XYZ file of C-alpha atoms in Angstrom:
695
model
C 3.517 -6.021 -28.829
C 5.536 -3.667 -30.999
C 2.761 -3.119 -33.591
C 0.889 0.200 -33.247
C -2.575 -0.114 -31.762
C -5.235 2.554 -31.517
C -7.283 3.191 -28.403
C -9.674 5.910 -27.327
C -8.841 8.374 -24.584
C -11.324 8.512 -21.698
C -13.422 11.578 -20.863
C -12.967 11.117 -17.100
C -10.143 13.323 -15.795
C -7.448 11.160 -14.160
C -6.821 11.847 -10.449
C -3.289 13.175 -10.951
C -4.552 15.681 -13.509
C -7.335 16.762 -11.147
C -4.718 17.615 -8.515
C -2.259 19.113 -11.027
C -4.517 20.840 -13.582
C -2.109 23.421 -15.115
C -0.655 22.515 -18.496
C 2.619 24.283 -17.678
C 3.097 22.006 -14.679
C 3.436 19.065 -17.068
C 5.272 20.296 -20.132
C 7.055 23.067 -21.979
C 8.971 23.361 -25.248
C 12.665 24.186 -25.482
C 14.859 24.066 -28.602
C 12.318 22.074 -30.577
C 11.829 19.366 -27.954
C 8.798 18.846 -25.718
C 10.041 18.635 -22.138
C 7.642 16.619 -20.020
C 7.843 16.793 -16.242
C 6.243 14.117 -14.101
C 6.170 13.583 -10.352
C 7.730 10.133 -10.552
C 11.488 9.759 -10.215
C 14.169 7.599 -11.771
C 15.595 5.129 -9.258
C 17.303 2.892 -11.786
C 14.033 1.185 -12.703
C 13.922 2.794 -16.160
C 10.741 4.742 -15.484
C 11.962 7.817 -17.369
C 12.134 5.778 -20.570
C 8.724 4.145 -20.091
C 7.001 7.431 -19.261
C 8.675 9.030 -22.262
C 7.129 6.340 -24.462
C 3.686 6.991 -22.987
C 4.052 10.759 -23.404
C 5.303 10.459 -26.992
C 2.324 8.380 -28.064
C -0.109 10.594 -26.161
C 1.260 13.685 -27.919
C 1.465 11.961 -31.301
C 5.228 12.485 -31.471
C 8.216 10.256 -32.074
C 10.125 9.402 -28.927
C 13.052 11.503 -30.109
C 10.918 14.667 -29.866
C 10.068 14.136 -26.192
C 12.278 14.233 -23.137
C 11.278 13.496 -19.534
C 13.018 15.982 -17.253
C 13.880 15.267 -13.593
C 11.069 15.781 -11.119
C 11.050 18.901 -8.968
C 8.624 20.650 -6.679
C 7.829 23.024 -9.545
C 6.269 20.075 -11.398
C 3.241 17.893 -10.685
C 2.869 16.328 -7.266
C 2.217 12.639 -7.916
C 3.075 11.490 -4.423
C 5.682 8.817 -3.922
C 7.514 6.830 -6.540
C 6.577 3.617 -4.790
C 4.230 0.671 -4.753
C 4.808 -0.215 -8.430
C 2.415 2.624 -9.266
C 4.423 4.902 -11.549
C 3.026 3.540 -14.814
C -0.397 2.784 -13.343
C -0.839 6.383 -12.172
C 1.061 8.220 -14.902
C -0.344 6.362 -17.914
C -3.844 7.902 -17.727
C -2.470 11.287 -16.660
C -0.028 11.590 -19.556
C -2.609 10.339 -22.046
C -5.003 13.041 -20.856
C -2.363 15.775 -21.048
C -1.401 14.595 -24.515
C -5.011 14.509 -25.682
C -5.519 18.110 -24.559
C -2.402 19.233 -26.399
C -3.401 17.375 -29.563
C -6.894 18.833 -29.513
C -5.472 22.358 -29.344
C -2.256 22.178 -31.343
C -2.834 19.621 -34.096
C -4.134 20.829 -37.434
C -7.595 19.270 -38.034
C -6.318 16.761 -40.582
C -3.698 15.457 -38.190
C -6.374 14.646 -35.638
C -7.752 12.068 -38.034
C -4.519 10.245 -38.827
C -1.203 11.705 -37.629
C 0.916 9.690 -40.054
C 3.281 12.569 -40.774
C 4.208 12.917 -37.124
C 5.333 9.310 -36.757
C 8.501 10.021 -38.701
C 11.822 11.208 -37.298
C 11.801 14.838 -36.186
C 14.912 15.338 -38.309
C 13.051 14.541 -41.543
C 9.637 16.194 -41.370
C 9.017 19.950 -41.305
C 5.415 19.394 -40.186
C 6.729 17.988 -36.934
C 8.611 21.180 -36.156
C 5.482 23.227 -36.795
C 3.448 21.034 -34.429
C 6.042 21.252 -31.657
C 6.184 25.020 -32.130
C 2.400 25.200 -31.734
C 2.676 23.233 -28.482
C 5.105 25.876 -27.251
C 2.513 28.615 -27.817
C -0.149 27.009 -25.612
C -1.063 28.859 -22.421
C 0.851 27.240 -19.513
C -2.018 28.236 -17.208
C -4.528 26.271 -19.268
C -6.781 24.163 -17.030
C -6.449 20.584 -18.280
C -9.722 19.556 -16.638
C -11.903 21.870 -18.736
C -11.146 20.576 -22.239
C -13.686 18.102 -23.632
C -11.837 15.214 -25.242
C -12.650 12.380 -27.556
C -9.428 11.731 -29.459
C -7.577 8.593 -30.474
C -4.081 7.594 -29.400
C -1.920 5.645 -31.811
C 0.589 3.566 -29.885
C 3.804 3.547 -31.816
C 6.280 3.604 -28.943
C 4.314 1.869 -26.178
C 4.883 -1.852 -26.468
C 8.338 -1.563 -28.012
C 11.787 -2.169 -26.531
C 12.843 1.469 -26.451
C 16.455 1.977 -25.404
C 16.909 3.185 -21.839
C 17.690 6.909 -21.935
C 19.555 6.835 -18.611
C 21.988 4.023 -19.410
C 24.558 5.622 -21.740
C 25.837 7.974 -19.018
C 25.985 5.106 -16.523
C 27.726 2.673 -18.828
C 30.278 5.266 -19.933
C 30.871 6.617 -16.440
C 29.766 10.152 -17.238
C 28.739 12.396 -14.318
C 25.049 11.824 -13.680
C 24.543 11.044 -10.016
C 23.964 13.409 -7.156
C 27.444 12.873 -5.718
C 28.871 13.981 -9.091
C 27.474 17.513 -8.744
C 30.199 20.152 -8.700
C 28.650 23.656 -8.819
C 30.774 26.752 -8.294
C 31.592 27.429 -4.670
C 30.912 23.840 -3.587
C 31.608 22.836 0.011
C 31.758 19.252 1.301
C 30.151 18.033 4.511
C 29.860 15.022 6.799
C 27.709 14.245 9.833
C 28.907 12.336 12.903
C 26.158 9.942 13.913
C 25.794 8.676 17.488
C 27.335 5.230 18.022
C 24.009 3.569 18.867
C 20.257 4.259 18.565
C 19.835 5.273 22.212
C 23.059 7.323 22.506
C 23.137 11.038 23.368
C 26.116 13.376 23.256
C 27.553 13.835 26.743
C 30.562 16.037 26.017
C 32.635 17.727 23.328
C 35.423 20.229 24.043
C 34.029 23.727 23.553
C 37.205 24.794 21.797
C 37.257 21.841 19.392
C 38.545 22.818 15.946
C 40.090 21.144 12.908
C 42.085 22.681 10.063
C 40.020 23.911 7.130
C 36.575 22.992 8.472
C 33.595 24.572 10.189
C 31.889 22.706 13.029
C 28.077 22.664 13.241
C 26.640 21.544 16.569
C 22.989 21.346 17.580
C 22.377 19.069 20.549
C 23.605 15.609 19.537
C 23.725 16.624 15.884
C 27.338 17.176 14.821
C 28.671 17.995 11.381
C 31.703 19.449 9.645
C 31.956 21.533 6.456
C 35.000 22.406 4.381
C 36.396 23.277 0.986
C 38.384 20.039 0.564
C 36.801 16.652 0.921
C 39.844 14.908 2.384
C 40.145 17.620 5.067
C 36.475 17.090 5.969
C 37.005 13.325 6.279
C 40.020 13.832 8.554
C 38.057 16.290 10.661
C 35.191 13.826 11.024
C 37.572 11.165 12.370
C 39.035 13.675 14.841
C 35.534 14.734 15.894
C 34.604 11.108 16.558
C 37.647 10.746 18.820
C 36.780 13.929 20.736
C 33.066 13.272 21.310
C 31.792 11.289 24.302
C 28.395 9.627 24.354
C 25.980 8.251 26.922
C 24.802 4.816 25.802
C 22.641 2.021 27.177
C 21.203 -1.294 26.002
C 17.964 -0.830 24.069
C 17.829 -3.651 21.505
C 16.252 -7.125 21.716
C 18.025 -10.468 21.453
C 18.902 -10.832 17.768
C 18.652 -14.620 17.971
C 15.135 -14.569 19.428
C 13.453 -11.932 17.290
C 10.319 -13.937 16.577
C 9.602 -14.369 20.295
C 10.349 -10.687 20.914
C 7.812 -9.636 18.277
C 5.143 -11.980 19.586
C 5.579 -10.699 23.152
C 5.987 -6.979 22.371
C 3.159 -4.463 22.847
C 0.908 -4.593 19.783
C -2.291 -3.227 18.396
C -4.470 -5.059 15.856
C -4.142 -3.513 12.405
C -6.756 -5.616 10.640
C -8.782 -8.715 11.349
C -11.213 -10.941 9.522
C -12.743 -13.938 11.240
C -14.947 -16.346 9.321
C -14.452 -19.146 11.892
C -12.199 -21.471 9.869
C -12.600 -24.379 12.272
C -10.009 -26.665 13.824
C -6.794 -26.792 11.793
C -5.061 -29.943 10.670
C -1.712 -28.249 10.065
C 0.149 -25.294 11.651
C 3.539 -23.734 10.924
C 5.436 -20.579 11.936
C 7.871 -18.488 9.877
C 10.147 -15.487 10.448
C 12.373 -12.949 8.727
C 15.107 -10.703 10.153
C 15.645 -6.983 9.732
C 17.009 -6.130 6.276
C 18.998 -3.105 5.102
C 18.592 -1.343 1.754
C 22.306 -1.885 1.125
C 22.461 0.400 -1.908
C 25.812 0.270 -3.671
C 26.337 4.010 -3.029
C 25.492 5.609 0.324
C 22.899 8.384 0.473
C 23.829 11.954 -0.366
C 22.254 15.382 -0.848
C 23.125 18.961 -1.681
C 21.576 22.145 -0.326
C 22.105 25.852 -0.844
C 20.513 28.615 1.194
C 19.914 32.024 -0.332
C 22.391 34.739 0.619
C 19.939 36.196 3.144
C 19.057 32.765 4.571
C 15.363 33.076 3.730
C 15.068 30.180 1.250
C 16.767 26.883 0.540
C 17.088 24.735 -2.584
C 17.702 21.014 -2.121
C 18.991 18.362 -4.499
C 17.911 14.891 -3.341
C 17.354 11.321 -4.551
C 14.203 11.110 -2.420
C 11.259 9.044 -3.624
C 8.872 11.798 -2.524
C 10.243 15.280 -3.162
C 7.003 17.107 -2.342
C 6.664 15.385 1.035
C 10.351 16.028 1.726
C 9.842 19.704 0.954
C 6.938 19.917 3.400
C 8.874 18.001 6.075
C 11.886 20.347 5.830
C 9.629 23.388 5.994
C 7.804 21.979 9.003
C 10.970 20.997 10.857
C 12.447 24.496 10.455
C 9.119 26.433 10.661
C 9.600 27.842 7.170
C 6.984 28.866 4.633
C 6.486 26.028 2.139
C 7.338 28.337 -0.740
C 10.784 29.025 0.687
C 11.838 25.385 0.175
C 12.337 23.843 -3.261
C 13.508 20.301 -3.992
C 14.945 18.907 -7.212
C 15.435 15.206 -7.856
C 18.849 13.952 -8.921
C 19.582 10.260 -9.379
C 21.712 8.307 -6.956
C 22.089 4.614 -6.222
C 18.708 2.883 -6.405
C 16.980 1.944 -3.172
C 13.455 0.752 -4.002
C 12.078 1.927 -0.703
C 12.581 4.491 2.020
C 16.324 4.579 2.553
C 18.336 7.470 4.012
C 17.869 9.885 1.070
C 15.437 12.132 2.953
C 17.598 12.109 6.094
C 20.672 13.079 4.085
C 18.711 15.932 2.501
C 17.827 17.371 5.899
C 21.430 16.933 7.074
C 22.562 18.989 4.076
C 19.970 21.664 4.812
C 21.103 21.985 8.443
C 24.773 22.204 7.528
C 24.299 24.554 4.570
C 22.443 26.997 6.817
C 25.801 27.767 8.445
C 27.211 28.946 5.091
C 24.419 30.801 3.215
C 24.969 31.268 -0.487
C 27.277 28.239 -0.804
C 26.156 24.819 -2.073
C 26.975 22.040 0.409
C 27.308 18.416 -0.739
C 26.679 15.957 2.099
C 27.514 12.263 1.831
C 26.826 9.487 4.299
C 29.400 6.794 4.994
C 28.858 3.106 4.283
C 28.550 2.465 8.018
C 25.975 5.246 8.393
C 23.931 3.798 5.557
C 23.881 0.254 6.935
C 23.353 1.159 10.591
C 21.255 4.362 10.540
C 19.151 4.077 7.385
C 15.584 2.828 7.899
C 15.381 -0.972 7.871
C 12.845 -3.446 6.598
C 11.089 -4.757 9.741
C 11.653 -8.164 11.213
C 8.433 -10.189 10.942
C 6.948 -13.378 12.330
C 3.873 -15.290 11.268
C 1.867 -18.384 12.143
C -0.383 -20.121 9.634
C -2.995 -22.772 10.247
C -5.248 -24.592 7.819
C -7.842 -27.301 7.705
C -7.303 -29.788 4.847
C -9.967 -32.376 4.016
C -9.624 -34.770 1.087
C -6.982 -32.682 -0.600
C -9.025 -29.457 -0.310
C -8.212 -26.511 1.953
C -11.392 -25.795 3.916
C -10.229 -23.270 6.496
C -7.358 -20.803 6.924
C -5.851 -18.697 9.714
C -2.916 -16.289 9.666
C -1.380 -14.156 12.401
C 1.491 -11.821 11.498
C 3.608 -9.670 13.826
C 5.623 -6.717 12.566
C 6.769 -3.203 13.263
C 5.311 -0.613 10.922
C 6.437 -0.258 7.329
C 6.514 3.496 6.866
C 8.349 6.299 8.606
C 8.601 8.472 5.518
C 8.574 12.253 5.882
C 5.357 13.546 7.488
C 4.332 10.192 9.020
C 2.630 10.255 12.435
C 2.231 14.019 12.142
C 6.008 14.541 12.400
C 8.688 15.609 9.902
C 10.130 12.098 10.246
C 13.715 13.146 9.488
C 16.523 11.531 11.474
C 18.340 14.696 12.533
C 15.193 16.107 14.157
C 15.679 13.510 16.916
C 19.329 14.502 17.445
C 18.927 18.281 17.496
C 18.619 20.128 20.795
C 15.139 19.572 22.210
C 14.420 16.830 19.708
C 12.312 13.832 20.660
C 12.850 10.230 19.493
C 11.179 9.476 16.198
C 7.760 7.810 16.639
C 7.439 4.103 15.850
C 6.813 3.410 12.182
C 3.209 3.327 11.024
C 1.605 1.226 8.311
C 0.184 2.636 5.082
C -3.633 2.832 4.942
C -5.761 0.030 3.556
C -6.148 1.891 0.238
C -2.381 1.627 -0.246
C -2.408 -2.108 0.338
C -1.279 -1.886 3.974
C 2.290 -2.630 4.995
C 2.441 -5.541 7.416
C -0.712 -7.035 5.913
C 0.213 -6.543 2.262
C -0.562 -9.879 0.556
C -1.541 -11.427 3.878
C -4.729 -12.719 2.262
C -4.159 -15.966 0.344
C -4.947 -15.803 -3.374
C -6.628 -19.197 -3.202
C -10.118 -20.499 -2.486
C -9.422 -21.686 1.071
C -12.862 -21.564 2.625
C -13.485 -19.595 5.829
C -10.470 -17.474 6.775
C -9.168 -15.486 9.733
C -6.403 -12.913 9.100
C -5.012 -10.869 11.984
C -2.193 -8.358 11.962
C -0.322 -7.484 15.156
C 1.319 -4.071 14.755
C 4.292 -3.896 17.136
C 4.160 -0.451 18.747
C 7.721 -0.271 20.087
C 10.691 0.640 17.903
C 14.011 -0.878 18.982
C 15.304 -0.233 15.464
C 14.000 2.313 12.990
C 11.953 0.703 10.220
C 10.249 1.865 7.063
C 9.277 0.819 3.561
C 11.464 -1.549 1.582
C 10.542 -2.926 -1.835
C 7.219 -4.832 -1.534
C 6.836 -4.054 2.210
C 5.112 -6.896 4.067
C 4.349 -8.771 0.845
C 7.858 -10.234 0.725
C 7.450 -12.066 4.025
C 3.727 -12.790 3.752
C 4.038 -14.441 0.343
C 7.102 -16.378 1.546
C 5.111 -17.689 4.518
C 1.842 -18.372 2.679
C 3.416 -20.045 -0.338
C 5.761 -22.125 1.835
C 2.736 -23.235 3.824
C 0.786 -24.122 0.662
C 3.660 -26.429 -0.309
C 3.530 -28.010 3.125
C -0.201 -28.608 2.678
C 0.450 -30.137 -0.744
C 2.946 -32.548 0.799
C 0.457 -33.456 3.527
C -2.217 -34.141 0.919
C 0.181 -36.053 -1.338
C -0.372 -33.626 -4.215
C 1.975 -31.914 -6.628
C 2.474 -28.253 -5.509
C 1.410 -26.878 -8.913
C -1.596 -29.203 -8.984
C -2.723 -28.040 -5.525
C -2.423 -24.374 -6.485
C -4.392 -24.766 -9.702
C -7.082 -26.688 -7.848
C -7.596 -23.687 -5.548
C -7.267 -20.870 -8.105
C -10.361 -19.559 -9.885
C -8.843 -16.376 -11.364
C -7.933 -17.212 -14.997
C -5.053 -14.695 -15.065
C -3.613 -16.277 -11.918
C -3.910 -19.769 -13.358
C -2.256 -18.619 -16.589
C 0.939 -17.379 -14.927
C 1.235 -20.455 -12.699
C 0.848 -22.732 -15.728
C 3.281 -20.640 -17.787
C 5.967 -20.629 -15.077
C 5.649 -24.382 -14.569
C 5.766 -25.136 -18.279
C 8.685 -22.786 -19.035
C 10.744 -24.119 -16.123
C 10.451 -27.770 -17.092
C 8.407 -28.569 -13.999
C 8.420 -32.284 -13.317
C 11.533 -33.051 -15.335
C 14.231 -34.959 -13.384
C 17.021 -33.044 -11.632
C 20.397 -34.087 -10.203
C 20.713 -35.114 -6.560
C 20.621 -32.210 -4.066
C 18.893 -30.003 -6.654
C 15.238 -29.092 -6.318
C 12.531 -26.974 -7.904
C 10.002 -24.897 -6.045
C 7.198 -22.562 -7.026
C 5.745 -19.389 -5.535
C 2.814 -17.263 -6.691
C 1.044 -14.046 -5.733
C -0.901 -11.158 -7.144
C 0.916 -8.125 -5.807
C -1.224 -6.234 -3.257
C -4.136 -8.382 -4.479
C -4.774 -5.768 -7.175
C -1.513 -5.481 -9.129
C 0.506 -7.785 -11.346
C 0.151 -11.556 -11.258
C 3.500 -13.286 -10.880
C 4.677 -16.887 -10.511
C 8.295 -17.905 -10.003
C 9.944 -21.307 -10.225
C 13.363 -21.588 -8.588
C 15.948 -24.262 -9.328
C 18.220 -24.566 -6.309
C 21.298 -26.625 -5.514
C 21.925 -27.292 -1.818
C 25.363 -28.491 -0.770
C 27.469 -26.461 1.677
C 25.172 -23.526 1.010
C 22.060 -22.611 -0.985
C 22.874 -21.796 -4.613
C 19.995 -20.551 -6.751
C 20.853 -21.712 -10.268
C 17.851 -20.514 -12.245
C 14.666 -18.500 -11.800
C 11.749 -18.738 -14.205
C 9.424 -15.762 -13.845
C 5.996 -15.540 -15.462
C 3.995 -12.342 -15.084
C 0.850 -10.633 -16.266
C 1.365 -6.887 -15.876
C -1.396 -5.820 -18.247
C -0.360 -3.610 -21.154
C 3.438 -3.691 -21.346
C 4.872 -0.237 -22.079
C 8.490 -1.358 -22.543
C 8.919 -5.153 -22.632
C 12.679 -5.002 -22.117
C 12.286 -2.668 -19.156
C 9.544 -4.833 -17.669
C 11.680 -7.953 -17.960
C 14.532 -6.065 -16.289
C 12.282 -5.027 -13.424
C 11.007 -8.540 -12.833
C 14.415 -10.206 -13.114
C 16.028 -7.496 -10.977
C 13.382 -7.900 -8.301
C 13.819 -11.662 -8.349
C 17.603 -11.408 -8.012
C 17.295 -8.865 -5.197
C 14.875 -11.207 -3.451
C 17.391 -14.029 -3.887
C 19.925 -11.925 -1.998
C 17.459 -11.151 0.812
C 16.374 -14.779 0.985
C 19.761 -16.472 1.046
C 22.347 -14.137 2.611
C 21.049 -10.860 4.073
C 20.453 -10.159 7.756
C 21.036 -7.102 9.933
C 23.230 -8.066 12.890
C 23.175 -6.320 16.278
C 23.962 -6.778 19.941
C 21.896 -5.380 22.810
C 23.210 -1.849 22.180
C 24.017 -1.197 18.508
C 23.825 -2.497 14.954
C 27.050 -4.357 14.222
C 26.635 -5.039 10.479
C 28.141 -1.804 9.227
C 30.193 -3.025 6.265
C 30.001 -5.499 3.390
C 31.732 -8.236 5.411
C 29.188 -8.143 8.233
C 26.242 -7.401 5.927
C 26.900 -9.475 2.795
C 24.790 -9.159 -0.322
C 24.599 -11.558 -3.249
C 27.743 -11.299 -5.373
C 27.643 -11.205 -9.160
C 29.031 -14.759 -9.614
C 26.227 -16.104 -7.419
C 23.419 -14.267 -9.218
C 21.016 -16.782 -10.785
C 19.953 -16.869 -14.393
C 16.507 -15.271 -14.598
C 14.196 -16.079 -17.520
C 11.174 -13.768 -17.687
C 8.007 -14.602 -19.622
C 5.321 -11.925 -20.087
C 1.661 -12.659 -20.735
C 0.413 -10.576 -23.686
C -2.391 -8.259 -22.618
C -4.146 -5.075 -23.649
C -5.641 -4.547 -20.197
C -4.724 -1.576 -17.982
C -0.971 -1.440 -17.264
C 0.231 -2.611 -13.847
C 3.565 -2.125 -12.135
C 6.240 -4.813 -12.243
C 8.894 -3.633 -9.794
C 7.551 -5.409 -6.689
C 5.706 -8.374 -8.133
C 8.486 -10.980 -7.991
C 9.973 -10.533 -4.507
C 7.575 -12.659 -2.460
C 7.091 -15.433 -5.039
C 10.882 -15.707 -5.454
C 11.478 -16.142 -1.720
C 8.808 -18.826 -1.511
C 10.053 -20.578 -4.646
C 13.579 -20.778 -3.210
C 12.326 -22.095 0.138
C 10.177 -24.700 -1.587
C 13.095 -25.718 -3.820
C 15.314 -26.162 -0.761
C 12.708 -28.512 0.674
C 12.478 -30.391 -2.626
C 16.266 -30.796 -2.676
C 16.784 -31.784 0.981
C 13.445 -32.909 2.332
C 13.883 -30.343 5.117
C 11.542 -27.395 5.636
C 13.379 -24.151 6.538
C 10.931 -21.570 7.861
C 13.294 -18.867 9.117
C 15.030 -16.436 6.770
C 17.690 -16.159 5.488
C 17.947 -19.648 4.039
C 21.654 -20.034 4.744
C 23.670 -22.959 6.089
C 22.992 -21.906 9.686
C 19.216 -21.923 9.170
C 19.315 -25.274 7.350
C 21.333 -26.919 10.132
C 18.913 -25.508 12.699
C 15.939 -26.862 10.738
C 17.553 -30.300 10.452
C 18.250 -30.372 14.189
C 14.672 -29.353 15.011
C 13.335 -32.302 12.992
C 15.586 -34.863 14.687
């Protein structure tokens, strides 16, 4: 995949160029380097490197002559960095931008064969001249009006380009948002209520602490100061001084599945092809999950001296939506708010980054002209950040002669998105705590075009005959939920693929054999066969060790991925090895793609085997690493990733492996023990419960 290939750019203007048509929105030249700005942000997934490779080839430049700069609201609005869509959406956009630039700035001979420009920028004077010509192009040029029919020679795309973000991280150089130290910096903290339903009942009117400023707005409390340790001490003193009204508002943690099934719901989608009487039925569940990023959320904000405008530094996944939400919450003109992305700990979903940004904005308003750096605590992050919803599902199927001839699935879940601007509201946590604020609305689900949330991957990928799929959107919100990596696909694939294994056992068939017998898509069959072959499927294993397989096509329109897990079950579940096979179309950066797939599989292993939000009837109780454990480095499985070579349209890889990994682990546990565990996480407690239920 490292050999250059030549393709032809398309005349149709890509959607993200239609909505961002100015050339200057996308690129500029500084000090002999083309600076390319995209609307997608670096979350640790290596997207800056991959998009740099795409841009370099599109412009006909070596990678060293191109740099992707952090996203900001002055650049293109490409929506969220989510849904494994960054490459899918940016690939055609950057190719179009590059084709326009080449058509205007290349000398005619270079349009035919830009050999000279494939060399290092340090060794070819023609390269400097070309870059200089790019810098003279009109930034107001409308990219949609240039007729194009140029070729793109792929020199960088398909190669293992070194990650541009890693040197700073490996060497510990300041790079993250919490490292920012501008002149005049102030530090800030927010005191969160002790429970979701709590409201502030009293605080001494004369409360003060040395070296800090108190900000109070209803139940929203914060402190600002010059010295970080003084701010931390003040926060502890503020917590001691504040009194809160609290009451029970949460369900029984140990009976979540029943709670979801009995809660008020509305149907989110239904298909009914009358699948007939089932021969097999099973129910599955998952708990609430936290993002559990290694570093808590943070943000920085600075108001202008006259308090008319604010600039925000945030690790949000959607800086344009955040900008609009802040403006709406404070009734500001949109142009008076600007947001700049700065990396922080990766989240792969809607964590507390947007909430922290609004906290910083509220606190910085008390000290105009001074930058204010706000950091959440570990407890805040684990107890107040949006959670992945608990889910429950029941599957039924009719199996005749080894063939599935009818299928039903009901799934219950809270919504999977409460990102800024959802439900017509700003959607920022502090808006509910400020004076006059109302509780945040229950989370919604993304529209069908975005692959839903609760119903993402709820349709089986197999030929199962008539099918009935019904989603039950829980309309109450005991705990705040939103998008986490893969949304409902993680649970739905776990449930569906576990159930397929159960049907294979009932029919007396090998699980791989049953899947292949019901798959007609050749790309699906290829990854299942590759994963089985690469994992040594069918080879003997030691006692108490089992193999299991899981498969899905992400969102039914993204990457195809199959995972085989090798699991040892003794006093706990130990995932020894994961074999991942994926077809993601054209691979921009093979090393980065393998990292995304293996990282997603390891993260899913943590969700599947150890993670669970704990709570009593009043508050979340898993506020530290002891009460909310994540997979430790010594327990991380070996992950072998195999990519299917393809020149088809590129597809995202970041969320393809989560569901198949969960199912593969569950199926391996059954292969090792002969016991089917249907409730996540697959820990010793769940295994004992499953054994007892079968006795």
